[in-house]
Amino acid sequence: MTELTPSTPATAARLGDSPAARPHRLRRLVTVAVLAQAIEYFDFFVYATASAIFLGPLFFSGLGDTAATLASFSTFAVGFVARPVGGAVAGHFGDRYGRKPVLVASTVVMGVATFLMGLLPTAATIGWAAAVLLVLLRLLQGFALGGQWGGASLLLTESTPSRRRGFFGSFVQVGSQLGLMGGISAFLVLSFLFSNQQMMAWGWRIPFLSGLVMIGVGLYIHRAVEDTPKFKELQAARPEPTAAEQPPLTKVLREHWRTILLAGGAFVLPNAVAFIVVSGILDYGVRSLHLARGPLLGVILAGCVAPLFFLPYFAHLSDRVGRPKLFILGAVGVAAWGWPMFAMIDTRNLWLIFVALFVCFTIHSLMFGPQVALYAELFSTDVRYSGASLGYQVGSVFGGGLAPLITAALLDSTKASWSVAAYMTVLGVISLLSIAALRRRANSAGHKEL
């Protein structure tokens, strides 16, 4: 296993990472990682929520109700297609020039793309061109997010002692959860402030316009933090580049492509579950179960509280017992829980729906909490940004990117929620097989921590 912190006290002091300065630096890094991830995922989940409610009739009004919803979820999936591309580009530059500048650039691009979405004319104004512009901005959003997770993750894991790597890395995931909750909360609050007619006319734009905040966050990161001690150490030891030297992206694809694919396979279930809950269940509850949108959004939001506590706890536990053990337990639990979860949702009882989602997110935290440290530990410093980002984003394409679309299609064709539970079981099998193979490969290579 490659070490992620400066190898000697002398090296640490030379790189400006002395023991006296480290606690303050870690607190600032945690704040930056949570803030960047929360606001970036807020922008991304705003689109996820809007795609289940508003974007279909606004941008695909010429289609029927179901077809418009499927078209809206298709544009949601488009953003995930761009994420591996963004991860590859960001990984290359992040491994060559530093974690911080790439994180700053990704943050600013996401803010610009989201803000412009809030200004888009709808199909009623410019026809089919509205959908084209929406897709283009969605691609830009996905491209930016593809590079952001790796930067935030490595800022923490490469600055943290190995015995606390899982715990500190989990705050990146806490930021993601806060962003998810913020995306839901935005439309929940607006649903109480404005009528349905006002929301369809202009209210849906308000959360997107908050993308301007991302630009400020990017500038704050640029001024507030330095690059990681481990990357500075790599730069200090790295010789001048030559024509024969392999670019980081080429090297990681040539030497670690199996690890990247397995990491992606492991992520399909944890990534899909979040979007099944946010977009899929919201759409299902409103259109099929005829639940009121506002109360259902409130129940989903309440269920999302669980990971704020369990993500750091399970990540801390992974520092003691190993990350794949918890990941495997979470995958089995979520795949099995999908069946009773949808049975409880079908009762239309909001309290039972809350319990179902709360339990689901708690089990989900067994996978999502340790994931940052797990992926960082799979790759050496010179290709870590590229490898971790690609593994994460490949999983996001086949997990969260397709989840709302597949969920809506299954419910439309079968008229039964058990089909989505079966879909979660299939994803669970893929994740289990992938993490088991990943663990065997890591152990055979001498990564005893796994």
CSV table of C-alpha atoms in Angstrom, one decimal:
chain,number,residue,atom,x,y,z
A,1,MET,CA,0.0,0.0,0.0
A,2,THR,CA,1.3,3.4,-0.9
A,3,GLU,CA,1.7,5.9,1.9
A,4,LEU,CA,-0.4,9.0,1.6
A,5,THR,CA,1.4,11.3,4.1
A,6,PRO,CA,4.9,12.7,4.1
A,7,SER,CA,7.4,9.9,4.7
A,8,THR,CA,9.5,11.5,7.4
A,9,PRO,CA,9.2,14.3,9.9
A,10,ALA,CA,12.0,16.2,8.1
A,11,THR,CA,10.1,15.9,4.8
A,12,ALA,CA,6.9,17.1,6.5
A,13,ALA,CA,8.7,20.1,7.9
A,14,ARG,CA,10.3,21.0,4.6
A,15,LEU,CA,6.9,20.9,2.9
A,16,GLY,CA,5.2,23.1,5.4
A,17,ASP,CA,3.3,20.3,7.2
A,18,SER,CA,4.8,20.5,10.7
A,19,PRO,CA,2.9,18.7,13.6
A,20,ALA,CA,2.1,22.1,15.1
A,21,ALA,CA,0.4,23.4,12.0
A,22,ARG,CA,-1.3,20.2,11.0
A,23,PRO,CA,-4.5,20.4,13.1
A,24,HIS,CA,-5.3,23.9,11.9
A,25,ARG,CA,-4.5,22.8,8.3
A,26,LEU,CA,-6.8,19.7,8.6
A,27,ARG,CA,-9.7,21.8,10.0
A,28,ARG,CA,-9.4,24.2,7.1
A,29,LEU,CA,-9.2,21.3,4.6
A,30,VAL,CA,-12.2,19.6,6.1
A,31,THR,CA,-14.2,22.9,5.8
A,32,VAL,CA,-13.1,23.4,2.2
A,33,ALA,CA,-13.9,19.8,1.2
A,34,VAL,CA,-17.3,19.8,2.8
A,35,LEU,CA,-18.1,23.2,1.4
A,36,ALA,CA,-17.0,22.5,-2.1
A,37,GLN,CA,-18.6,19.1,-2.3
A,38,ALA,CA,-21.9,20.3,-0.7
A,39,ILE,CA,-22.4,23.2,-3.0
A,40,GLU,CA,-21.2,21.3,-6.1
A,41,TYR,CA,-23.6,18.4,-5.3
A,42,PHE,CA,-26.3,20.8,-4.5
A,43,ASP,CA,-26.1,22.1,-8.0
A,44,PHE,CA,-26.1,18.5,-9.4
A,45,PHE,CA,-29.0,17.3,-7.2
A,46,VAL,CA,-31.0,20.4,-8.0
A,47,TYR,CA,-31.0,19.1,-11.5
A,48,ALA,CA,-31.9,15.6,-10.3
A,49,THR,CA,-34.9,16.9,-8.4
A,50,ALA,CA,-36.0,19.3,-11.2
A,51,SER,CA,-35.8,16.5,-13.7
A,52,ALA,CA,-38.4,14.5,-11.8
A,53,ILE,CA,-40.8,17.5,-11.5
A,54,PHE,CA,-40.3,20.4,-13.9
A,55,LEU,CA,-37.9,19.8,-16.7
A,56,GLY,CA,-40.1,17.3,-18.6
A,57,PRO,CA,-43.1,19.6,-19.2
A,58,LEU,CA,-40.9,22.7,-19.6
A,59,PHE,CA,-38.4,21.4,-22.1
A,60,PHE,CA,-40.2,18.4,-23.7
A,61,SER,CA,-43.7,19.7,-23.8
A,62,GLY,CA,-44.4,18.2,-27.2
A,63,LEU,CA,-44.2,14.7,-25.7
A,64,GLY,CA,-46.7,12.8,-23.5
A,65,ASP,CA,-46.5,12.8,-19.8
A,66,THR,CA,-44.5,9.6,-19.4
A,67,ALA,CA,-42.3,10.3,-22.5
A,68,ALA,CA,-41.5,13.8,-21.2
A,69,THR,CA,-40.4,12.3,-17.9
A,70,LEU,CA,-38.2,9.7,-19.6
A,71,ALA,CA,-36.8,12.5,-21.8
A,72,SER,CA,-36.0,14.6,-18.8
A,73,PHE,CA,-34.3,11.7,-17.0
A,74,SER,CA,-32.3,11.1,-20.2
A,75,THR,CA,-30.9,14.6,-20.0
A,76,PHE,CA,-30.0,13.8,-16.4
A,77,ALA,CA,-28.1,10.7,-17.6
A,78,VAL,CA,-26.2,12.8,-20.2
A,79,GLY,CA,-24.4,14.6,-17.4
A,80,PHE,CA,-23.1,11.3,-16.1
A,81,VAL,CA,-21.7,10.4,-19.6
A,82,ALA,CA,-19.5,13.5,-19.3
A,83,ARG,CA,-18.3,12.7,-15.9
A,84,PRO,CA,-15.6,10.1,-16.9
A,85,VAL,CA,-14.3,12.5,-19.5
A,86,GLY,CA,-14.1,15.2,-16.8
A,87,GLY,CA,-12.5,12.8,-14.5
A,88,ALA,CA,-9.9,11.8,-17.1
A,89,VAL,CA,-9.0,15.4,-18.0
A,90,ALA,CA,-8.9,16.5,-14.4
A,91,GLY,CA,-7.0,13.5,-13.3
A,92,HIS,CA,-4.3,14.1,-15.9
A,93,PHE,CA,-3.8,17.7,-14.9
A,94,GLY,CA,-4.3,17.0,-11.2
A,95,ASP,CA,-1.5,14.4,-11.3
A,96,ARG,CA,0.8,16.6,-13.3
A,97,TYR,CA,0.2,20.1,-11.9
A,98,GLY,CA,-1.6,19.7,-8.5
A,99,ARG,CA,-4.8,18.8,-6.8
A,100,LYS,CA,-5.9,22.3,-5.8
A,101,PRO,CA,-5.9,24.2,-9.2
A,102,VAL,CA,-8.0,21.4,-10.8
A,103,LEU,CA,-10.4,21.5,-7.9
A,104,VAL,CA,-10.7,25.3,-8.3
A,105,ALA,CA,-11.4,25.1,-12.0
A,106,SER,CA,-14.0,22.3,-11.6
A,107,THR,CA,-15.8,24.3,-9.0
A,108,VAL,CA,-16.0,27.4,-11.1
A,109,VAL,CA,-17.1,25.6,-14.3
A,110,MET,CA,-19.9,23.8,-12.3
A,111,GLY,CA,-21.1,27.2,-11.0
A,112,VAL,CA,-21.2,28.8,-14.4
A,113,ALA,CA,-23.1,25.9,-16.0
A,114,THR,CA,-25.7,25.7,-13.3
A,115,PHE,CA,-26.3,29.5,-13.3
A,116,LEU,CA,-26.8,29.5,-17.1
A,117,MET,CA,-29.4,26.7,-16.7
A,118,GLY,CA,-31.4,29.0,-14.5
A,119,LEU,CA,-31.5,31.5,-17.4
A,120,LEU,CA,-32.5,29.1,-20.2
A,121,PRO,CA,-35.6,29.8,-22.2
A,122,THR,CA,-38.1,26.9,-22.3
A,123,ALA,CA,-39.6,25.0,-25.2
A,124,ALA,CA,-42.6,27.3,-25.2
A,125,THR,CA,-40.2,30.2,-26.2
A,126,ILE,CA,-37.6,28.7,-28.5
A,127,GLY,CA,-38.9,25.2,-29.3
A,128,TRP,CA,-36.5,22.2,-29.6
A,129,ALA,CA,-33.5,24.5,-29.2
A,130,ALA,CA,-34.3,24.7,-25.5
A,131,ALA,CA,-33.7,21.0,-25.0
A,132,VAL,CA,-30.4,21.2,-27.0
A,133,LEU,CA,-29.1,24.0,-24.8
A,134,LEU,CA,-30.2,22.1,-21.7
A,135,VAL,CA,-28.3,19.0,-22.8
A,136,LEU,CA,-25.1,21.1,-23.6
A,137,LEU,CA,-25.1,22.7,-20.2
A,138,ARG,CA,-25.8,19.4,-18.6
A,139,LEU,CA,-22.7,18.0,-20.3
A,140,LEU,CA,-20.7,20.9,-18.9
A,141,GLN,CA,-22.1,20.2,-15.5
A,142,GLY,CA,-21.1,16.5,-15.7
A,143,PHE,CA,-17.6,17.4,-17.0
A,144,ALA,CA,-17.0,19.7,-14.0
A,145,LEU,CA,-18.3,17.2,-11.4
A,146,GLY,CA,-16.1,14.5,-12.9
A,147,GLY,CA,-13.0,16.3,-11.8
A,148,GLN,CA,-14.3,17.8,-8.5
A,149,TRP,CA,-14.7,14.6,-6.4
A,150,GLY,CA,-11.1,13.5,-6.9
A,151,GLY,CA,-9.7,16.9,-6.0
A,152,ALA,CA,-11.7,17.2,-2.8
A,153,SER,CA,-10.9,13.6,-1.8
A,154,LEU,CA,-7.2,13.9,-2.3
A,155,LEU,CA,-6.9,17.2,-0.5
A,156,LEU,CA,-8.0,15.3,2.6
A,157,THR,CA,-6.6,11.8,2.2
A,158,GLU,CA,-3.1,13.0,1.1
A,159,SER,CA,-3.0,15.3,4.1
A,160,THR,CA,-4.1,12.9,6.8
A,161,PRO,CA,-2.4,10.2,8.9
A,162,SER,CA,-3.1,6.7,7.6
A,163,ARG,CA,-4.8,5.7,10.9
A,164,ARG,CA,-7.4,8.5,10.4
A,165,ARG,CA,-7.7,8.5,6.6
A,166,GLY,CA,-11.1,6.9,6.4
A,167,PHE,CA,-12.6,9.3,9.0
A,168,PHE,CA,-11.3,12.5,7.5
A,169,GLY,CA,-12.0,11.3,3.9
A,170,SER,CA,-15.6,10.7,4.9
A,171,PHE,CA,-16.3,14.4,5.1
A,172,VAL,CA,-16.1,14.6,1.3
A,173,GLN,CA,-19.1,12.2,1.4
A,174,VAL,CA,-20.8,14.3,4.1
A,175,GLY,CA,-20.5,17.2,1.8
A,176,SER,CA,-22.2,15.2,-1.0
A,177,GLN,CA,-25.0,14.3,1.4
A,178,LEU,CA,-25.5,17.9,2.4
A,179,GLY,CA,-25.6,18.9,-1.3
A,180,LEU,CA,-28.3,16.2,-1.8
A,181,MET,CA,-30.3,17.5,1.1
A,182,GLY,CA,-29.8,21.1,-0.1
A,183,GLY,CA,-31.1,20.2,-3.6
A,184,ILE,CA,-34.2,18.6,-2.1
A,185,SER,CA,-34.7,21.4,0.4
A,186,ALA,CA,-34.6,24.1,-2.2
A,187,PHE,CA,-37.6,22.8,-4.0
A,188,LEU,CA,-39.4,21.8,-0.8
A,189,VAL,CA,-39.1,25.4,0.6
A,190,LEU,CA,-40.2,26.8,-2.8
A,191,SER,CA,-43.2,24.5,-2.9
A,192,PHE,CA,-44.5,26.1,0.3
A,193,LEU,CA,-43.7,29.7,-0.8
A,194,PHE,CA,-45.1,29.5,-4.4
A,195,SER,CA,-48.0,27.9,-6.1
A,196,ASN,CA,-47.6,25.1,-8.7
A,197,GLN,CA,-48.3,27.6,-11.4
A,198,GLN,CA,-45.6,30.0,-10.1
A,199,MET,CA,-43.1,27.2,-9.8
A,200,MET,CA,-43.7,26.1,-13.4
A,201,ALA,CA,-43.5,29.7,-14.7
A,202,TRP,CA,-40.3,30.9,-13.0
A,203,GLY,CA,-39.8,29.5,-9.5
A,204,TRP,CA,-37.9,26.4,-10.7
A,205,ARG,CA,-35.1,28.8,-11.8
A,206,ILE,CA,-34.2,30.0,-8.4
A,207,PRO,CA,-32.1,27.0,-7.2
A,208,PHE,CA,-30.2,27.0,-10.5
A,209,LEU,CA,-29.3,30.7,-10.1
A,210,SER,CA,-27.5,29.9,-6.9
A,211,GLY,CA,-24.7,28.4,-9.1
A,212,LEU,CA,-23.1,31.8,-8.7
A,213,VAL,CA,-22.1,30.8,-5.2
A,214,MET,CA,-19.8,28.1,-6.7
A,215,ILE,CA,-17.6,30.7,-8.3
A,216,GLY,CA,-17.1,32.3,-4.9
A,217,VAL,CA,-16.3,28.9,-3.4
A,218,GLY,CA,-13.7,28.3,-6.1
A,219,LEU,CA,-12.0,31.6,-5.4
A,220,TYR,CA,-12.0,30.8,-1.7
A,221,ILE,CA,-10.3,27.5,-2.2
A,222,HIS,CA,-7.7,29.2,-4.4
A,223,ARG,CA,-6.8,31.6,-1.6
A,224,ALA,CA,-7.4,29.5,1.5
A,225,VAL,CA,-5.6,26.2,1.0
A,226,GLU,CA,-2.3,24.9,-0.4
A,227,ASP,CA,-1.8,21.7,-2.3
A,228,THR,CA,-1.3,18.4,-0.4
A,229,PRO,CA,2.1,17.6,1.3
A,230,LYS,CA,2.2,14.3,-0.6
A,231,PHE,CA,1.9,16.0,-4.0
A,232,LYS,CA,4.5,18.6,-3.0
A,233,GLU,CA,6.8,15.7,-2.1
A,234,LEU,CA,6.2,14.1,-5.5
A,235,GLN,CA,6.9,17.4,-7.3
A,236,ALA,CA,10.1,17.9,-5.4
A,237,ALA,CA,11.3,14.4,-6.3
A,238,ARG,CA,10.0,14.4,-9.9
A,239,PRO,CA,12.6,14.9,-12.6
A,240,GLU,CA,12.1,17.3,-15.4
A,241,PRO,CA,9.6,15.8,-17.9
A,242,THR,CA,10.9,14.2,-21.0
A,243,ALA,CA,9.4,13.2,-24.3
A,244,ALA,CA,9.5,9.6,-23.4
A,245,GLU,CA,7.7,10.1,-20.1
A,246,GLN,CA,4.1,8.7,-20.0
A,247,PRO,CA,1.4,11.1,-19.2
A,248,PRO,CA,-0.5,10.2,-16.0
A,249,LEU,CA,-3.7,9.3,-17.8
A,250,THR,CA,-1.9,7.0,-20.3
A,251,LYS,CA,0.0,5.3,-17.4
A,252,VAL,CA,-3.0,4.7,-15.3
A,253,LEU,CA,-5.1,3.3,-18.2
A,254,ARG,CA,-2.2,1.1,-19.3
A,255,GLU,CA,-1.2,-0.3,-15.8
A,256,HIS,CA,-4.4,0.0,-13.8
A,257,TRP,CA,-7.3,-0.4,-16.1
A,258,ARG,CA,-8.6,-3.5,-14.3
A,259,THR,CA,-8.5,-1.7,-11.0
A,260,ILE,CA,-10.4,1.2,-12.5
A,261,LEU,CA,-13.2,-1.0,-13.9
A,262,LEU,CA,-13.5,-2.9,-10.6
A,263,ALA,CA,-13.7,0.3,-8.7
A,264,GLY,CA,-16.4,1.5,-11.1
A,265,GLY,CA,-18.3,-1.8,-10.7
A,266,ALA,CA,-18.1,-1.5,-6.9
A,267,PHE,CA,-19.7,2.0,-7.1
A,268,VAL,CA,-22.7,1.2,-9.2
A,269,LEU,CA,-25.0,0.3,-6.3
A,270,PRO,CA,-24.1,3.1,-3.8
A,271,ASN,CA,-24.3,5.7,-6.5
A,272,ALA,CA,-27.6,4.4,-8.0
A,273,VAL,CA,-29.3,4.2,-4.6
A,274,ALA,CA,-29.0,7.9,-4.0
A,275,PHE,CA,-30.6,8.8,-7.3
A,276,ILE,CA,-33.3,6.1,-7.1
A,277,VAL,CA,-34.4,7.7,-3.8
A,278,VAL,CA,-34.2,11.3,-4.8
A,279,SER,CA,-35.5,11.2,-8.4
A,280,GLY,CA,-37.0,7.8,-8.9
A,281,ILE,CA,-39.1,7.5,-5.7
A,282,LEU,CA,-40.1,11.2,-5.9
A,283,ASP,CA,-41.4,10.6,-9.4
A,284,TYR,CA,-43.1,7.3,-8.4
A,285,GLY,CA,-44.7,8.8,-5.3
A,286,VAL,CA,-46.2,11.7,-7.1
A,287,ARG,CA,-47.2,10.2,-10.5
A,288,SER,CA,-48.1,6.6,-9.4
A,289,LEU,CA,-49.0,6.8,-5.7
A,290,HIS,CA,-50.6,10.2,-6.0
A,291,LEU,CA,-48.8,11.6,-2.9
A,292,ALA,CA,-48.5,15.3,-2.4
A,293,ARG,CA,-45.2,16.6,-3.7
A,294,GLY,CA,-44.4,18.8,-0.7
A,295,PRO,CA,-44.9,16.2,2.1
A,296,LEU,CA,-43.1,13.5,0.1
A,297,LEU,CA,-40.1,15.8,-0.5
A,298,GLY,CA,-40.1,16.4,3.3
A,299,VAL,CA,-40.0,12.7,4.0
A,300,ILE,CA,-37.2,12.1,1.6
A,301,LEU,CA,-35.2,15.0,3.2
A,302,ALA,CA,-35.8,13.6,6.7
A,303,GLY,CA,-34.5,10.2,5.6
A,304,CYS,CA,-31.4,11.8,4.3
A,305,VAL,CA,-30.4,12.9,7.7
A,306,ALA,CA,-29.1,9.5,8.8
A,307,PRO,CA,-25.8,9.6,6.7
A,308,LEU,CA,-24.7,12.8,8.4
A,309,PHE,CA,-24.0,10.8,11.5
A,310,PHE,CA,-23.3,7.4,10.1
A,311,LEU,CA,-20.9,8.3,7.3
A,312,PRO,CA,-18.1,9.5,9.6
A,313,TYR,CA,-18.8,6.7,12.1
A,314,PHE,CA,-18.6,3.9,9.6
A,315,ALA,CA,-15.5,5.5,7.9
A,316,HIS,CA,-13.9,5.7,11.4
A,317,LEU,CA,-14.7,2.1,11.9
A,318,SER,CA,-13.1,1.2,8.5
A,319,ASP,CA,-9.8,2.6,9.9
A,320,ARG,CA,-9.9,-0.2,12.4
A,321,VAL,CA,-11.5,-3.2,10.7
A,322,GLY,CA,-10.8,-2.5,7.0
A,323,ARG,CA,-12.9,-0.8,4.3
A,324,PRO,CA,-14.0,-3.7,2.0
A,325,LYS,CA,-15.5,-5.6,4.9
A,326,LEU,CA,-17.9,-2.7,5.6
A,327,PHE,CA,-18.5,-2.1,1.9
A,328,ILE,CA,-19.5,-5.8,1.4
A,329,LEU,CA,-21.8,-5.6,4.4
A,330,GLY,CA,-23.5,-2.5,3.0
A,331,ALA,CA,-23.9,-3.9,-0.5
A,332,VAL,CA,-25.6,-7.0,0.9
A,333,GLY,CA,-27.8,-4.9,3.2
A,334,VAL,CA,-29.0,-2.4,0.6
A,335,ALA,CA,-29.7,-5.1,-2.1
A,336,ALA,CA,-31.8,-7.0,0.5
A,337,TRP,CA,-33.5,-3.9,1.9
A,338,GLY,CA,-34.8,-2.8,-1.5
A,339,TRP,CA,-37.7,-5.3,-1.3
A,340,PRO,CA,-39.2,-4.3,2.1
A,341,MET,CA,-38.4,-0.7,1.3
A,342,PHE,CA,-40.7,-0.6,-1.7
A,343,ALA,CA,-43.3,-2.6,0.1
A,344,MET,CA,-43.3,0.1,2.8
A,345,ILE,CA,-43.4,2.9,0.2
A,346,ASP,CA,-46.4,1.3,-1.5
A,347,THR,CA,-48.4,1.7,1.6
A,348,ARG,CA,-48.5,5.5,1.0
A,349,ASN,CA,-48.0,6.0,4.7
A,350,LEU,CA,-45.5,8.8,5.0
A,351,TRP,CA,-44.1,7.5,8.4
A,352,LEU,CA,-43.4,4.1,6.9
A,353,ILE,CA,-41.8,5.7,3.9
A,354,PHE,CA,-39.6,7.7,6.2
A,355,VAL,CA,-38.5,4.6,8.1
A,356,ALA,CA,-37.8,2.8,4.8
A,357,LEU,CA,-35.6,5.6,3.5
A,358,PHE,CA,-33.8,6.2,6.9
A,359,VAL,CA,-32.8,2.5,7.1
A,360,CYS,CA,-31.7,2.5,3.4
A,361,PHE,CA,-29.4,5.5,3.8
A,362,THR,CA,-28.0,4.1,7.1
A,363,ILE,CA,-27.0,0.8,5.4
A,364,HIS,CA,-25.8,2.8,2.4
A,365,SER,CA,-23.4,4.6,4.6
A,366,LEU,CA,-21.4,1.4,5.2
A,367,MET,CA,-20.4,1.7,1.5
A,368,PHE,CA,-20.3,5.4,1.0
A,369,GLY,CA,-18.4,6.4,4.1
A,370,PRO,CA,-15.2,4.5,3.6
A,371,GLN,CA,-15.1,4.9,-0.1
A,372,VAL,CA,-12.9,8.0,-0.4
A,373,ALA,CA,-10.0,6.4,1.5
A,374,LEU,CA,-10.6,3.1,-0.2
A,375,TYR,CA,-10.2,4.5,-3.7
A,376,ALA,CA,-7.3,6.8,-2.8
A,377,GLU,CA,-5.4,3.7,-1.4
A,378,LEU,CA,-5.7,1.8,-4.7
A,379,PHE,CA,-3.3,4.0,-6.7
A,380,SER,CA,0.2,5.5,-6.2
A,381,THR,CA,0.6,9.3,-5.9
A,382,ASP,CA,1.7,9.9,-9.5
A,383,VAL,CA,-1.6,8.5,-10.9
A,384,ARG,CA,-3.9,8.8,-7.9
A,385,TYR,CA,-6.1,11.6,-9.1
A,386,SER,CA,-6.6,9.9,-12.5
A,387,GLY,CA,-7.2,6.5,-11.1
A,388,ALA,CA,-9.5,7.4,-8.3
A,389,SER,CA,-11.5,9.8,-10.4
A,390,LEU,CA,-12.0,7.4,-13.3
A,391,GLY,CA,-13.0,4.5,-11.0
A,392,TYR,CA,-15.5,6.7,-9.2
A,393,GLN,CA,-16.9,8.3,-12.4
A,394,VAL,CA,-17.2,5.1,-14.4
A,395,GLY,CA,-19.3,3.7,-11.6
A,396,SER,CA,-21.4,6.9,-11.7
A,397,VAL,CA,-22.3,6.4,-15.3
A,398,PHE,CA,-23.7,2.9,-14.9
A,399,GLY,CA,-25.1,3.6,-11.4
A,400,GLY,CA,-26.6,7.0,-10.8
A,401,GLY,CA,-26.6,8.2,-14.4
A,402,LEU,CA,-29.0,5.5,-15.5
A,403,ALA,CA,-30.9,4.9,-12.3
A,404,PRO,CA,-33.7,7.4,-12.6
A,405,LEU,CA,-34.3,6.5,-16.3
A,406,ILE,CA,-34.3,2.8,-15.6
A,407,THR,CA,-36.5,3.2,-12.5
A,408,ALA,CA,-39.1,5.2,-14.5
A,409,ALA,CA,-39.0,2.8,-17.4
A,410,LEU,CA,-39.4,-0.2,-15.1
A,411,LEU,CA,-42.3,1.3,-13.2
A,412,ASP,CA,-44.0,2.4,-16.4
A,413,SER,CA,-43.7,-1.1,-18.0
A,414,THR,CA,-44.4,-3.3,-15.0
A,415,LYS,CA,-46.6,-1.0,-12.9
A,416,ALA,CA,-45.1,-2.6,-9.9
A,417,SER,CA,-42.3,-1.4,-7.5
A,418,TRP,CA,-40.9,-4.9,-7.1
A,419,SER,CA,-39.2,-4.4,-10.4
A,420,VAL,CA,-37.1,-1.5,-8.9
A,421,ALA,CA,-36.2,-3.7,-5.9
A,422,ALA,CA,-35.0,-6.4,-8.4
A,423,TYR,CA,-33.0,-3.8,-10.2
A,424,MET,CA,-31.3,-2.8,-6.9
A,425,THR,CA,-30.5,-6.5,-6.3
A,426,VAL,CA,-28.8,-6.8,-9.7
A,427,LEU,CA,-26.7,-3.7,-8.9
A,428,GLY,CA,-25.9,-5.2,-5.5
A,429,VAL,CA,-24.5,-8.4,-7.2
A,430,ILE,CA,-22.3,-6.3,-9.5
A,431,SER,CA,-21.0,-4.3,-6.6
A,432,LEU,CA,-20.3,-7.4,-4.5
A,433,LEU,CA,-18.4,-9.2,-7.2
A,434,SER,CA,-16.4,-6.1,-8.0
A,435,ILE,CA,-15.4,-5.3,-4.5
A,436,ALA,CA,-14.5,-8.9,-3.8
A,437,ALA,CA,-12.3,-9.0,-6.9
A,438,LEU,CA,-10.8,-5.6,-6.0
A,439,ARG,CA,-9.9,-6.9,-2.6
A,440,ARG,CA,-8.2,-10.0,-4.0
A,441,ARG,CA,-6.2,-7.9,-6.4
A,442,ALA,CA,-5.1,-5.5,-3.7
A,443,ASN,CA,-4.1,-8.3,-1.3
A,444,SER,CA,-2.1,-10.1,-4.0
A,445,ALA,CA,-0.2,-6.9,-4.7
A,446,GLY,CA,0.7,-6.5,-1.0
A,447,HIS,CA,-2.0,-4.0,0.0
A,448,LYS,CA,-2.5,-5.6,3.4
A,449,GLU,CA,-4.7,-2.8,4.7
A,450,LEU,CA,-7.5,-4.1,2.4
